[in-house]
Short mmCIF file of C-alpha atoms in Angstrom, two decimals:
data_model
loop_
_atom_site.label_atom_id
_atom_site.label_comp_id
_atom_site.label_asym_id
_atom_site.label_seq_id
_atom_site.Cartn_x
_atom_site.Cartn_y
_atom_site.Cartn_z
CA MET W 1 47.92 77.05 -77.68
CA ASP W 2 46.08 74.95 -75.11
CA LYS W 3 48.26 72.71 -73.04
CA LYS W 4 47.43 69.05 -73.10
CA LYS W 5 47.22 67.15 -69.86
CA THR W 6 48.17 63.64 -68.97
CA VAL W 7 45.12 61.43 -68.57
CA VAL W 8 45.57 58.53 -66.17
CA ALA W 9 42.80 55.99 -66.17
CA ASP W 10 41.11 55.04 -62.92
CA ILE W 11 41.75 51.61 -61.52
CA ASP W 12 39.80 48.98 -63.47
CA ARG W 13 37.65 47.53 -60.70
CA SER W 14 35.39 45.34 -62.85
CA ILE W 15 36.83 42.12 -61.43
CA TYR W 16 36.40 43.36 -57.85
CA ASP W 17 32.98 45.03 -58.15
CA ARG W 18 31.21 41.80 -59.03
CA LYS W 19 28.41 41.52 -56.44
CA ASN W 20 26.86 38.33 -55.17
CA GLU W 21 23.36 38.17 -53.72
CA ASP W 22 23.49 39.10 -50.03
CA LYS W 23 22.93 35.55 -48.78
CA PHE W 24 23.83 34.51 -45.25
CA SER W 25 22.97 31.98 -42.57
CA TYR W 26 22.87 34.69 -39.90
CA LYS W 27 23.22 38.46 -39.77
CA SER W 28 23.32 40.51 -36.57
CA GLU W 29 21.19 43.58 -36.04
CA LYS W 30 22.67 46.94 -37.03
CA GLY W 31 24.56 48.77 -34.33
CA LEU W 32 26.75 47.80 -31.42
CA THR W 33 25.22 46.57 -28.17
CA ARG W 34 26.07 44.18 -25.35
CA ASP W 35 23.34 41.80 -26.54
CA ILE W 36 24.77 41.68 -30.07
CA ILE W 37 28.22 40.82 -28.71
CA LEU W 38 26.87 38.15 -26.39
CA ASP W 39 24.99 36.67 -29.33
CA ILE W 40 28.12 36.57 -31.53
CA SER W 41 30.14 34.89 -28.79
CA LYS W 42 27.39 32.36 -28.10
CA ARG W 43 27.04 31.44 -31.76
CA LYS W 44 30.78 30.85 -31.90
CA ASN W 45 30.61 28.71 -28.74
CA GLU W 46 33.51 30.65 -27.26
CA PRO W 47 35.14 30.14 -23.83
CA GLN W 48 34.05 32.51 -21.10
CA TRP W 49 37.34 34.44 -21.11
CA MET W 50 36.78 35.46 -24.73
CA THR W 51 33.22 36.57 -24.01
CA ASP W 52 34.51 38.65 -21.09
CA PHE W 53 37.24 40.08 -23.33
CA ARG W 54 34.66 41.18 -25.88
CA LEU W 55 32.48 42.89 -23.26
CA LYS W 56 35.45 44.68 -21.72
CA SER W 57 36.50 45.88 -25.18
CA LEU W 58 33.00 47.25 -25.71
CA GLU W 59 33.30 49.27 -22.49
CA ILE W 60 36.63 50.69 -23.68
CA TYR W 61 35.17 51.49 -27.11
CA GLU W 62 32.25 53.40 -25.62
CA ALA W 63 34.57 55.44 -23.39
CA MET W 64 37.03 56.47 -26.12
CA GLU W 65 36.78 59.37 -28.56
CA LEU W 66 37.35 59.29 -32.31
CA PRO W 67 40.84 60.33 -33.45
CA SER W 68 41.22 64.10 -33.46
CA TRP W 69 43.57 64.00 -36.45
CA GLY W 70 43.67 62.39 -39.88
CA PRO W 71 40.82 61.92 -42.38
CA ASP W 72 37.25 62.93 -41.65
CA LEU W 73 35.27 59.95 -40.32
CA LYS W 74 31.88 61.68 -40.15
CA ASP W 75 30.35 59.23 -42.64
CA LEU W 76 30.92 56.34 -40.23
CA ASP W 77 27.86 55.68 -38.07
CA MET W 78 28.07 52.43 -36.11
CA ASN W 79 24.29 52.50 -35.67
CA HIS W 80 24.04 51.59 -39.37
CA ILE W 81 26.83 48.98 -39.48
CA VAL W 82 26.15 45.24 -39.27
CA THR W 83 29.04 43.77 -37.27
CA TYR W 84 28.54 40.06 -37.99
CA VAL W 85 27.48 38.24 -41.16
CA ARG W 86 27.91 34.47 -41.10
CA PRO W 87 28.11 33.04 -44.65
CA TYR W 88 25.59 30.42 -45.78
CA THR W 89 28.26 27.69 -45.53
CA GLU W 90 30.56 26.16 -42.96
CA MET W 91 34.32 26.19 -43.50
CA LYS W 92 35.45 23.63 -46.08
CA GLY W 93 38.73 21.82 -46.55
CA SER W 94 37.98 21.00 -50.17
CA TRP W 95 37.53 23.76 -52.76
CA SER W 96 34.93 21.71 -54.61
CA GLU W 97 32.67 21.81 -51.53
CA VAL W 98 32.52 25.61 -51.33
CA PRO W 99 29.16 26.97 -52.63
CA ARG W 100 29.39 27.76 -56.33
CA GLU W 101 28.58 31.48 -56.04
CA ILE W 102 31.31 32.07 -53.43
CA LYS W 103 33.74 29.80 -55.27
CA ASP W 104 33.19 31.71 -58.53
CA THR W 105 34.07 34.98 -56.79
CA PHE W 106 37.40 33.65 -55.52
CA ASP W 107 38.03 31.89 -58.85
CA LYS W 108 37.76 35.23 -60.64
CA LEU W 109 40.19 36.76 -58.12
CA GLY W 110 42.68 34.02 -58.96
CA ILE W 111 42.85 32.44 -55.51
CA PRO W 112 42.64 28.70 -56.39
CA LYS W 113 45.08 29.14 -59.27
CA ALA W 114 47.55 30.91 -56.97
CA GLU W 115 47.15 28.13 -54.41
CA HIS W 116 48.04 25.41 -56.91
CA GLU W 117 50.95 27.27 -58.47
CA TYR W 118 52.57 29.35 -55.76
CA LEU W 119 51.23 28.76 -52.27
CA ALA W 120 51.77 26.33 -49.40
CA GLY W 121 48.41 27.13 -47.81
CA VAL W 122 45.34 29.29 -48.36
CA GLY W 123 42.57 30.74 -46.24
CA ALA W 124 39.56 32.42 -47.85
CA GLN W 125 37.23 34.57 -45.75
CA TYR W 126 33.81 35.68 -47.01
CA ASP W 127 32.17 38.41 -44.92
CA SER W 128 32.65 37.47 -41.24
CA GLU W 129 33.91 33.87 -41.43
CA VAL W 130 36.51 31.75 -43.21
CA VAL W 131 34.84 29.51 -45.81
CA TYR W 132 37.91 27.59 -46.98
CA HIS W 133 41.27 26.65 -45.48
CA SER W 134 44.04 24.35 -46.59
CA ILE W 135 47.72 23.64 -45.87
CA LYS W 136 50.17 21.31 -47.56
CA GLU W 137 50.73 18.05 -45.71
CA GLU W 138 54.52 18.43 -45.58
CA LEU W 139 54.14 21.60 -43.50
CA VAL W 140 51.78 19.85 -41.09
CA LYS W 141 54.43 17.15 -40.62
CA GLN W 142 56.94 19.89 -39.70
CA GLY W 143 54.60 21.18 -37.00
CA VAL W 144 53.39 24.26 -38.85
CA ILE W 145 49.88 25.34 -37.83
CA TYR W 146 47.75 27.35 -40.26
CA THR W 147 44.07 27.57 -39.50
CA ASP W 148 41.23 30.03 -39.00
CA MET W 149 40.99 31.94 -35.71
CA GLU W 150 37.66 30.41 -34.71
CA THR W 151 39.24 26.93 -34.85
CA ALA W 152 42.38 28.22 -33.12
CA VAL W 153 40.44 29.55 -30.13
CA ARG W 154 38.93 26.10 -29.74
CA ASP W 155 41.93 23.84 -30.55
CA TYR W 156 44.85 26.00 -29.34
CA GLU W 157 43.15 27.92 -26.56
CA ASP W 158 46.20 28.21 -24.27
CA VAL W 159 48.35 29.74 -27.01
CA ILE W 160 45.64 32.10 -28.22
CA ARG W 161 44.90 33.27 -24.69
CA GLN W 162 48.62 33.97 -24.14
CA TYR W 163 49.03 36.12 -27.27
CA PHE W 164 45.61 37.41 -28.37
CA MET W 165 45.52 41.24 -28.39
CA LYS W 166 48.50 41.47 -26.05
CA LEU W 167 50.55 43.29 -28.69
CA VAL W 168 47.61 45.43 -29.81
CA PRO W 169 45.51 45.92 -26.64
CA PRO W 170 41.93 47.23 -26.85
CA ASN W 171 42.86 50.54 -25.20
CA ASP W 172 45.29 51.34 -28.03
CA HIS W 173 42.65 53.34 -29.93
CA LYS W 174 38.90 53.35 -30.48
CA PHE W 175 38.84 51.03 -33.49
CA VAL W 176 41.08 48.46 -31.84
CA ALA W 177 38.57 48.41 -28.97
CA LEU W 178 35.79 47.93 -31.55
CA HIS W 179 37.78 45.07 -33.07
CA GLY W 180 38.21 43.43 -29.67
CA ALA W 181 34.45 43.53 -29.16
CA VAL W 182 33.26 42.16 -32.51
CA TRP W 183 36.27 40.43 -34.17
CA SER W 184 35.47 37.43 -36.33
CA GLY W 185 37.44 35.28 -38.77
CA GLY W 186 41.08 35.69 -39.65
CA SER W 187 44.05 33.34 -39.54
CA PHE W 188 46.36 31.77 -36.96
CA VAL W 189 49.86 30.73 -38.02
CA TYR W 190 52.48 29.04 -35.88
CA VAL W 191 55.91 28.16 -37.28
CA PRO W 192 58.02 25.98 -34.93
CA GLU W 193 61.64 26.71 -34.07
CA GLY W 194 64.04 26.30 -36.98
CA VAL W 195 61.39 25.57 -39.62
CA THR W 196 61.61 27.39 -42.96
CA VAL W 197 58.35 27.70 -44.89
CA ASP W 198 59.75 27.98 -48.41
CA ILE W 199 56.43 28.68 -50.16
CA PRO W 200 54.14 31.52 -48.97
CA LEU W 201 50.90 31.15 -47.06
CA GLN W 202 48.02 33.40 -48.08
CA SER W 203 44.76 34.61 -46.61
CA TYR W 204 42.25 36.50 -48.74
CA PHE W 205 39.45 38.56 -47.20
CA ARG W 206 36.36 39.30 -49.28
CA SER W 207 33.58 41.56 -48.00
CA ASN W 208 30.30 41.12 -49.93
CA SER W 209 27.42 42.24 -47.69
CA PRO W 210 26.44 45.95 -48.04
CA GLY W 211 26.57 48.11 -44.90
CA ALA W 212 28.59 45.51 -42.99
CA GLY W 213 31.85 45.51 -41.11
CA GLN W 214 34.71 43.03 -41.43
CA PHE W 215 36.87 42.50 -38.36
CA GLU W 216 39.23 39.60 -39.04
CA HIS W 217 42.09 38.88 -36.63
CA THR W 218 45.45 37.58 -37.84
CA LEU W 219 47.89 36.15 -35.30
CA ILE W 220 51.28 34.86 -36.47
CA ILE W 221 54.03 33.41 -34.27
CA VAL W 222 57.39 32.65 -35.90
CA GLU W 223 59.61 30.85 -33.41
CA LYS W 224 63.40 31.08 -33.02
CA GLY W 225 65.29 30.70 -36.28
CA ALA W 226 62.14 30.07 -38.33
CA LYS W 227 61.17 31.80 -41.59
CA LEU W 228 57.82 32.62 -43.21
CA HIS W 229 56.31 34.68 -46.02
CA PHE W 230 52.63 35.50 -45.43
CA ILE W 231 50.44 37.18 -48.05
CA GLU W 232 47.21 39.04 -47.30
CA GLY W 233 44.74 40.18 -49.94
CA CYS W 234 41.54 42.20 -49.44
CA SER W 235 38.76 43.38 -51.74
CA ALA W 236 35.05 44.26 -51.84
CA PRO W 237 32.43 45.33 -54.39
CA ARG W 238 31.19 48.90 -54.38
CA TYR W 239 27.89 49.86 -52.74
CA HIS W 240 26.14 53.15 -52.00
CA VAL W 241 26.33 52.65 -48.25
CA THR W 242 29.30 52.80 -45.91
CA ASN W 243 31.16 49.58 -45.15
CA LEU W 244 33.82 49.27 -42.46
CA HIS W 245 37.01 47.27 -42.21
CA ALA W 246 38.72 47.25 -38.81
CA GLY W 247 40.93 44.17 -38.79
CA CYS W 248 43.90 43.54 -36.55
CA VAL W 249 47.25 41.84 -37.25
CA GLU W 250 49.64 40.72 -34.50
CA LEU W 251 53.04 39.36 -35.53
CA TYR W 252 55.52 37.80 -33.11
CA VAL W 253 58.98 37.34 -34.61
CA LYS W 254 61.25 35.51 -32.21
CA GLU W 255 65.08 35.44 -31.95
CA ASP W 256 66.87 34.95 -35.32
CA ALA W 257 63.48 34.49 -37.03
CA SER W 258 62.29 36.32 -40.13
CA LEU W 259 58.84 37.19 -41.47
CA ARG W 260 57.81 38.86 -44.70
CA TYR W 261 54.23 40.18 -44.62
CA SER W 262 52.85 41.25 -48.01
CA THR W 263 49.50 42.99 -48.38
CA ILE W 264 47.35 44.27 -51.23
CA GLU W 265 44.39 46.25 -49.85
CA ASN W 266 41.90 46.96 -52.64
CA TRP W 267 38.68 47.87 -50.90
CA SER W 268 35.83 49.61 -52.72
CA ARG W 269 35.25 53.37 -52.63
CA ASN W 270 32.52 53.08 -49.97
CA MET W 271 34.85 51.35 -47.49
CA MET W 272 36.32 52.90 -44.35
CA ASN W 273 39.59 51.01 -43.85
CA LEU W 274 40.72 51.47 -40.23
CA ASN W 275 43.12 48.58 -39.86
CA THR W 276 45.82 48.01 -37.21
CA LYS W 277 48.99 45.95 -37.73
CA ARG W 278 51.91 45.44 -35.36
CA ALA W 279 55.03 43.29 -35.11
CA LEU W 280 57.24 42.52 -32.10
CA VAL W 281 60.75 41.54 -33.17
CA GLU W 282 63.23 39.90 -30.81
CA LYS W 283 67.04 39.59 -30.94
CA ASN W 284 68.46 39.47 -34.49
CA GLY W 285 64.96 38.87 -35.88
CA SER W 286 63.58 40.68 -38.91
CA ILE W 287 60.20 41.87 -40.15
CA GLU W 288 59.63 42.99 -43.73
CA TRP W 289 56.38 44.73 -44.66
CA ILE W 290 55.32 45.00 -48.31
CA SER W 291 52.17 47.12 -48.49
CA GLY W 292 49.94 48.26 -51.34
CA SER W 293 46.98 50.54 -50.54
CA PHE W 294 44.69 51.18 -53.50
CA GLY W 295 41.04 51.03 -52.52
CA SER W 296 38.68 52.50 -49.89
CA LYS W 297 37.17 55.93 -49.43
CA VAL W 298 39.25 56.51 -46.31
CA SER W 299 42.25 54.58 -45.02
CA MET W 300 44.12 54.96 -41.75
CA LEU W 301 46.82 52.30 -41.75
CA TYR W 302 50.26 52.46 -40.12
CA PRO W 303 51.93 49.04 -39.65
CA MET W 304 54.19 49.21 -36.60
CA SER W 305 57.45 47.42 -35.83
CA ILE W 306 58.69 47.19 -32.25
CA LEU W 307 62.37 46.23 -32.35
CA LYS W 308 62.59 44.71 -28.89
CA GLY W 309 65.79 42.66 -29.16
CA GLU W 310 69.37 43.69 -29.88
CA GLY W 311 70.11 43.56 -33.59
CA ALA W 312 66.42 43.38 -34.60
CA ARG W 313 65.60 44.74 -38.06
CA SER W 314 62.55 46.10 -39.88
CA GLU W 315 61.94 47.12 -43.47
CA PHE W 316 58.78 48.78 -44.77
CA THR W 317 58.05 49.14 -48.49
CA GLY W 318 54.75 50.76 -49.40
CA ILE W 319 52.87 52.19 -52.38
CA THR W 320 49.59 54.13 -52.34
CA PHE W 321 47.33 55.20 -55.23
CA ALA W 322 44.66 57.79 -54.35
CA GLY W 323 42.06 58.70 -56.98
CA LYS W 324 38.89 60.77 -56.98
CA GLY W 325 37.08 60.83 -53.62
CA GLN W 326 39.84 58.95 -51.80
CA ASN W 327 41.74 60.06 -48.70
CA LEU W 328 44.44 57.47 -48.02
CA ASP W 329 46.32 58.31 -44.83
CA THR W 330 48.99 55.61 -44.56
CA GLY W 331 52.53 55.09 -43.35
CA THR W 332 54.45 53.17 -40.73
CA LYS W 333 55.75 53.36 -37.18
CA VAL W 334 59.03 51.97 -35.84
CA VAL W 335 60.21 51.78 -32.23
CA HIS W 336 63.89 51.08 -31.66
CA ALA W 337 63.76 49.60 -28.17
CA ALA W 338 67.17 47.88 -28.10
CA PRO W 339 70.79 48.58 -29.17
CA TYR W 340 72.08 47.92 -32.71
CA THR W 341 68.60 47.80 -34.20
CA SER W 342 67.96 49.04 -37.74
CA SER W 343 65.00 50.12 -39.86
CA THR W 344 64.38 51.15 -43.45
CA VAL W 345 61.26 52.88 -44.74
CA ASN W 346 60.66 53.36 -48.48
CA THR W 347 57.24 54.65 -49.58
CA LYS W 348 55.78 56.02 -52.80
CA SER W 349 52.38 57.54 -53.46
CA ILE W 350 50.48 58.63 -56.56
CA SER W 351 47.48 60.96 -56.40
CA LYS W 352 45.13 62.03 -59.20
CA SER W 353 41.67 63.51 -59.86
CA GLY W 354 41.55 65.31 -56.51
CA GLY W 355 42.64 62.32 -54.42
CA THR W 356 44.63 62.81 -51.22
CA ALA W 357 47.63 60.65 -50.32
CA VAL W 358 49.29 61.23 -46.95
CA TYR W 359 52.41 59.59 -45.57
CA ARG W 360 52.27 59.69 -41.77
CA GLY W 361 55.27 58.06 -40.14
CA SER W 362 57.02 57.80 -36.82
CA VAL W 363 60.50 56.60 -35.90
CA LYS W 364 61.23 56.47 -32.17
CA VAL W 365 64.64 55.60 -30.76
CA ASN W 366 64.65 54.87 -27.04
CA ALA W 367 67.42 56.06 -24.71
CA ASN W 368 68.89 52.56 -24.43
CA ALA W 369 68.89 51.90 -28.20
CA HIS W 370 72.44 53.07 -28.90
CA HIS W 371 74.05 52.40 -32.30
CA SER W 372 70.66 52.14 -33.97
CA LYS W 373 70.19 53.08 -37.62
CA SER W 374 67.13 54.27 -39.53
CA THR W 375 66.58 55.53 -43.08
CA VAL W 376 63.27 56.98 -44.27
CA SER W 377 62.50 57.85 -47.90
CA CYS W 378 59.09 59.15 -49.05
CA GLU W 379 58.30 60.09 -52.65
CA SER W 380 55.00 61.43 -53.95
CA LEU W 381 53.84 62.06 -57.50
CA MET W 382 50.80 64.26 -58.22
CA LEU W 383 49.33 63.85 -61.70
CA ASP W 384 47.22 67.02 -61.79
CA ASP W 385 46.73 70.34 -60.02
CA ILE W 386 43.70 69.33 -57.95
CA SER W 387 45.22 66.41 -56.06
CA ARG W 388 47.08 66.52 -52.78
CA SER W 389 50.03 64.78 -51.23
CA ASP W 390 51.46 65.35 -47.75
CA THR W 391 54.39 63.92 -45.85
CA ILE W 392 54.15 64.05 -42.05
CA PRO W 393 57.23 62.42 -40.51
CA VAL W 394 58.03 62.31 -36.80
CA LEU W 395 61.54 61.48 -35.58
CA ASP W 396 61.74 61.04 -31.80
CA ILE W 397 65.38 60.40 -30.92
CA SER W 398 66.44 59.91 -27.29
CA ASN W 399 70.01 58.81 -27.98
CA ASP W 400 73.03 60.55 -29.56
CA GLU W 401 74.76 57.36 -30.75
CA VAL W 402 72.49 56.76 -33.73
CA GLU W 403 72.41 57.21 -37.51
CA ILE W 404 69.11 58.65 -38.75
CA GLY W 405 68.27 59.84 -42.24
CA HIS W 406 65.05 61.21 -43.75
CA GLU W 407 64.28 62.23 -47.32
CA ALA W 408 60.99 63.36 -48.84
CA LYS W 409 60.13 64.37 -52.40
CA ILE W 410 56.81 65.66 -53.71
CA GLY W 411 56.36 66.77 -57.28
CA ARG W 412 55.08 66.33 -60.82
CA ILE W 413 56.58 64.72 -63.90
CA SER W 414 59.68 66.68 -64.93
CA ASP W 415 59.64 68.44 -68.31
CA GLU W 416 63.44 68.14 -68.41
CA VAL W 417 63.31 64.36 -68.06
CA ILE W 418 60.65 64.15 -70.79
CA PHE W 419 62.87 66.25 -73.08
CA TYR W 420 65.91 64.09 -72.33
CA LEU W 421 64.09 60.85 -73.18
CA MET W 422 62.64 62.37 -76.36
CA SER W 423 66.12 63.46 -77.40
CA ARG W 424 67.09 59.80 -77.23
CA GLY W 425 64.40 58.86 -79.73
CA ILE W 426 61.62 57.83 -77.34
CA PRO W 427 58.15 59.17 -78.30
CA GLU W 428 56.67 61.67 -75.87
CA GLU W 429 53.73 59.55 -74.71
CA GLU W 430 55.94 56.54 -74.13
CA ALA W 431 58.42 58.72 -72.22
CA GLU W 432 55.67 59.84 -69.88
CA ALA W 433 54.46 56.28 -69.42
CA MET W 434 58.01 55.12 -68.66
CA ILE W 435 58.40 57.76 -65.94
CA VAL W 436 55.15 56.92 -64.15
CA ARG W 437 55.74 53.16 -64.40
CA GLY W 438 59.31 53.65 -63.28
CA PHE W 439 58.16 55.62 -60.26
CA ALA W 440 56.05 52.70 -59.04
CA GLU W 441 58.24 49.83 -60.25
CA PRO W 442 60.84 49.66 -57.44
CA ILE W 443 58.05 48.92 -54.96
CA ALA W 444 55.78 46.96 -57.28
CA LYS W 445 58.58 44.50 -58.01
CA GLU W 446 58.76 43.62 -54.31
CA LEU W 447 55.19 42.30 -54.37
CA PRO W 448 54.81 38.53 -54.68
CA LEU W 449 54.94 37.15 -58.20
CA GLU W 450 51.42 35.79 -57.91
CA TYR W 451 50.13 39.35 -57.43
CA ALA W 452 51.50 40.59 -60.75
CA VAL W 453 48.12 40.10 -62.41
CA GLU W 454 46.33 41.91 -59.59
CA MET W 455 48.79 44.79 -59.84
CA ASN W 456 47.84 45.17 -63.51
CA HIS W 457 44.21 45.49 -62.47
CA LEU W 458 45.01 47.98 -59.74
CA ILE W 459 47.24 50.46 -61.51
CA GLN W 460 46.41 50.92 -65.19
CA LEU W 461 48.40 53.95 -66.12
CA GLU W 462 47.01 54.56 -69.59
CA LEU W 463 48.74 57.74 -70.54
CA GLU W 464 47.45 59.92 -73.34
CA GLY W 465 48.65 63.28 -74.50
CA THR W 466 51.49 65.22 -72.95
CA ILE W 467 52.35 67.02 -69.76
CA GLY W 468 51.67 70.73 -69.92
#
C-alpha cells in the first residue's frame, strides 16, 4: 500500500505580492560607483562627514571579499542593482496625505489599523525613503525621539555622529561596508533616562521597485533605566530579478535599561536578505530579540548581543520557515564580556519542499566573564525527505567559572506521538496538525499581538493525509 505524505501548503503571499507601478521621483543608475554615492549624499543634503563616511565605506567594500561560507551568493551582481530609489512623495506626518497607491499597500498590510489600536508610533518606508512617520504627543512630552534617519542626521547631528556605525563598523564584513556606502531611510529612536514606553513603536519597510536594494539604518538608544518595545516588519512583492536587502540595526541598551526588538522578515523569493543587527548591553541591562524569518531566496542574519556590563542579559527567540528554493541561514551571536552575564537562545525551524534551514550560532565567554550563564536550544522539523536542516553551534569559552548548556534536535513528526493522540480520540489529520502547530507555537506566541494576523498569512500549515 502506498504511503501517504503530509502536504503542507506554501505561505500564502497574495497580500505581499501585490505590485505597484514602479513610480519614483528619482532612481540612481545601476551599479556602485563613487559618483552614484556622491549623488545620493548631495540629494540628501548631508553634512560633509557623512559624505566622507560613505566614500570610505565604498573603499572598504571594494577591498573585501564575499563570505567564504554560508549560502551561495552567485546570483548577486551589484552591477545590476539600483541602490537608491526615492519615492514620488516626501515624508508625511498625516496618513491622509500619503499618495493613494502607497497608502493602499500599507493599508492592506494592516499598518494604519495597528497604529490606531496597538502602537505609540509608526514609521513606514517605501523603497529607499520613509514616506510616513508619527509619534504620540505624550511620548514627545517625555522627551522620546522617534523619527526617520534622514531627519535625525539633520536635527540630531551630534548624537548621530557619536553613535552611527560605531557598533557595526564598515570593516565588519562586505555587506556592512556596502550599507555604509549607500544606506538610506530607517529609524532613529531615543528614550531618555527612566522613561518607560508602554506601547510599542513600529517601523515597516516595504520594497517595491524591481532590481533594487534597500539599505535602511535603524539606530536605537535606550538610556539608563528606560524601557522600550520596538517592532520591525519587512516585505516585498516577487519579481523575476534579484533584489537586495542589506539593512543595519544598532541598539544601545544602557545601565538597567531594557529593550525588546521584534521582527517579522517576509521578503519575496527573489530577495537576497543580508542584514546585520547588533546590541550593546550595559550593566544590568537586557535585550530581547524576537525574530521570524520567512521570506527571501537567501538569508544571512545573525543578531548579535554584546553583554558589556556586569549582570547584562540577552534572550533570543527565533523561528524560520524554509520552503522550495529557499536557503535561510540564520541564528544569533552572544559575547559575554563581563561577569555575571546571562544569555538564552531558543530557536525553531521548519523546512519543506527542498528548502534549507540552517541555525548558525556563536556563544563567546571572555576570560573576565566569570559566573556567566548561557543556554542554547535549537529544534528543527523537516516535513519531507528532500529538505535540509543543519545546526552549526560554536561555543568559545575562556573561563571555567561558567554554566553553559546546548541542546539540538532535528527530526520528523513522530509516529509514536501520532498513535498516542489517536488513542485519545483525536483524528489522525488533526493530530498531525496539532504537532506542527505546537512545534511553532512557543515562539509564535512571543510575537506581538498585532502580528497575529500576519503570522496566519506566513505559516498556513494546511495538513492533509497522514505521515508515512
